[in-house]
XYZ file of C-alpha atoms in Angstrom:
127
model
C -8.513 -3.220 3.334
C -6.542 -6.380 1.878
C -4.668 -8.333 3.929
C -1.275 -9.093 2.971
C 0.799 -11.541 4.358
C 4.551 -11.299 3.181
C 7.501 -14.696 2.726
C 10.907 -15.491 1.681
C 12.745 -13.207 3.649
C 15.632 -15.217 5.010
C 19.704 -15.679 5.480
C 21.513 -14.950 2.211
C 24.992 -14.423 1.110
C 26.359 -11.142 -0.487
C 25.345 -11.451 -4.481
C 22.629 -14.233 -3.656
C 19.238 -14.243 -4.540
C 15.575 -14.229 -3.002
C 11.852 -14.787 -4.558
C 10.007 -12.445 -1.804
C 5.713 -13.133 -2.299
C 3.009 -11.027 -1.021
C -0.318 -13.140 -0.174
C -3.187 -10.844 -0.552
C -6.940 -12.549 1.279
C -9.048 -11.432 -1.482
C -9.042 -10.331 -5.394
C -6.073 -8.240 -5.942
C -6.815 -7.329 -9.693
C -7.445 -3.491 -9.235
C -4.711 -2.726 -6.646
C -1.311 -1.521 -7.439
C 1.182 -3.213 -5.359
C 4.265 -1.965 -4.114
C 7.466 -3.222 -1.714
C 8.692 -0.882 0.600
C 12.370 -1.799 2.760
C 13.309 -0.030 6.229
C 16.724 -0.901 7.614
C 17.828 -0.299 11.260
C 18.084 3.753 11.217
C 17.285 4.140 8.378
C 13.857 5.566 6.562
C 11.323 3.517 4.570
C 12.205 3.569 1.177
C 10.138 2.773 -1.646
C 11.923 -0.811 -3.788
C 8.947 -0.810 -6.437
C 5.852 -0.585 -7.461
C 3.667 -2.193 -9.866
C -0.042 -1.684 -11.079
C -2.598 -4.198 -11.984
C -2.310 -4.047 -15.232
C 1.262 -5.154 -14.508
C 3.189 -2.076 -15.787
C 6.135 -0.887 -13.226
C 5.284 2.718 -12.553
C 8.305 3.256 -10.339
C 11.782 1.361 -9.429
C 13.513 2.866 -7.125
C 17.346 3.589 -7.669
C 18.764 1.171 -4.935
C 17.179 -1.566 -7.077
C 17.098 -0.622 -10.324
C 18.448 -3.685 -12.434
C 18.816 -6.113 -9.578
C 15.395 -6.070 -8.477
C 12.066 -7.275 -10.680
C 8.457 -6.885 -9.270
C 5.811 -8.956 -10.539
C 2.309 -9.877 -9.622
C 0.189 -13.293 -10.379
C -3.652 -11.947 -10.363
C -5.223 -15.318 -10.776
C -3.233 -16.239 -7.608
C -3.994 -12.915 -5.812
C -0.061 -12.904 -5.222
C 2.908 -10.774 -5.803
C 6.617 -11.368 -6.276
C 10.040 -9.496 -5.535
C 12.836 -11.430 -7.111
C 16.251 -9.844 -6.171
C 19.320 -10.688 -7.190
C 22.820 -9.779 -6.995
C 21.900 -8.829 -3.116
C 24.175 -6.541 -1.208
C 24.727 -6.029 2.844
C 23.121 -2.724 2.098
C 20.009 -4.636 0.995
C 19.503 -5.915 4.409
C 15.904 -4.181 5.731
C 12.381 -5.514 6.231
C 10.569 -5.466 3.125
C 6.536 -5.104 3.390
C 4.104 -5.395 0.537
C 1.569 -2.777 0.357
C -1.462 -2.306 -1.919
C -3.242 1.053 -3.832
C -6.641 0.212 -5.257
C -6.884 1.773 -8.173
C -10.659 0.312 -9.729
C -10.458 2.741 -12.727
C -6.886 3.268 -13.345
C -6.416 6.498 -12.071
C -3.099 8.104 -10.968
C -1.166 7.966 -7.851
C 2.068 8.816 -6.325
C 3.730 5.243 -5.582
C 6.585 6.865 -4.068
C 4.398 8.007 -0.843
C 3.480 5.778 1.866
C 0.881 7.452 2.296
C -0.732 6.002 -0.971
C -1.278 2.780 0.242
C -4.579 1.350 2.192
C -3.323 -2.074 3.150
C 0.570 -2.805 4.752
C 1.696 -6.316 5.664
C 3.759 -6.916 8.623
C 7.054 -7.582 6.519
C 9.492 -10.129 6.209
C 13.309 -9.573 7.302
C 16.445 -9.884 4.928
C 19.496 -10.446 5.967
C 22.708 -10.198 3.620
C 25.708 -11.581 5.123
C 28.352 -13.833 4.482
């Protein structure tokens, strides 16, 4: 399993933005990555996902045109940039990775798909 280490998760103001990265401790350049988000009482919802070839293969409605998932492979590293953030954005966001060595298909939408979880990093939305 990678391990993933998660940052940028801070304080920010209703329609801010953050740059959220995802450290991975070895070669990430078969593994689809994907950002999850649980709030308090509420289920783990799936933000994005995006496989190493760097094509989005799912966005999930809460984020869809706020949020942009991207991954560096030469820095083993990936990105959430959110913008326009709203209280109801507020959750722990982990980064989770998929290896996928040939390409082959996988639900992104299930936790289940996912070998390696980091611990997460909190945002906060408030004025």
């Amino acid at each position: 399993q990678v391990q993933l280490v998660e940052s940028g998760g801070e304080l920010v103001q209703p329609g801010g933005s953050l740059r959220l990265s995802c450290a991975a401790s070895e070669r990430i350049s078969e593994h689809a990555l994907a950002r999850w988000r649980q709030a308090l009482g509420k289920e783990r919802e799936c933000v994005a996902v995006i496989n190493w070839w760097g094509s989005i293969t799912d966005d999930a409605d809460p984020a869809k045109g706020r949020f942009t998932i991207s991954r560096d492979n030469a820095k083993n590293t990936g990105f959430l940039q959110m913008d326009s953030l709203k209280p109801d954005d507020a959750a722990g966001y982990s980064c989770t990775a998929h290896r996928t060595p040939f390409g082959e298909g996988f639900n992104g939408a299930d936790s289940q798909t996912y070998e390696s979880w980091g611990r997460g990093t909190q945002v906060i939305v408030s004025s």
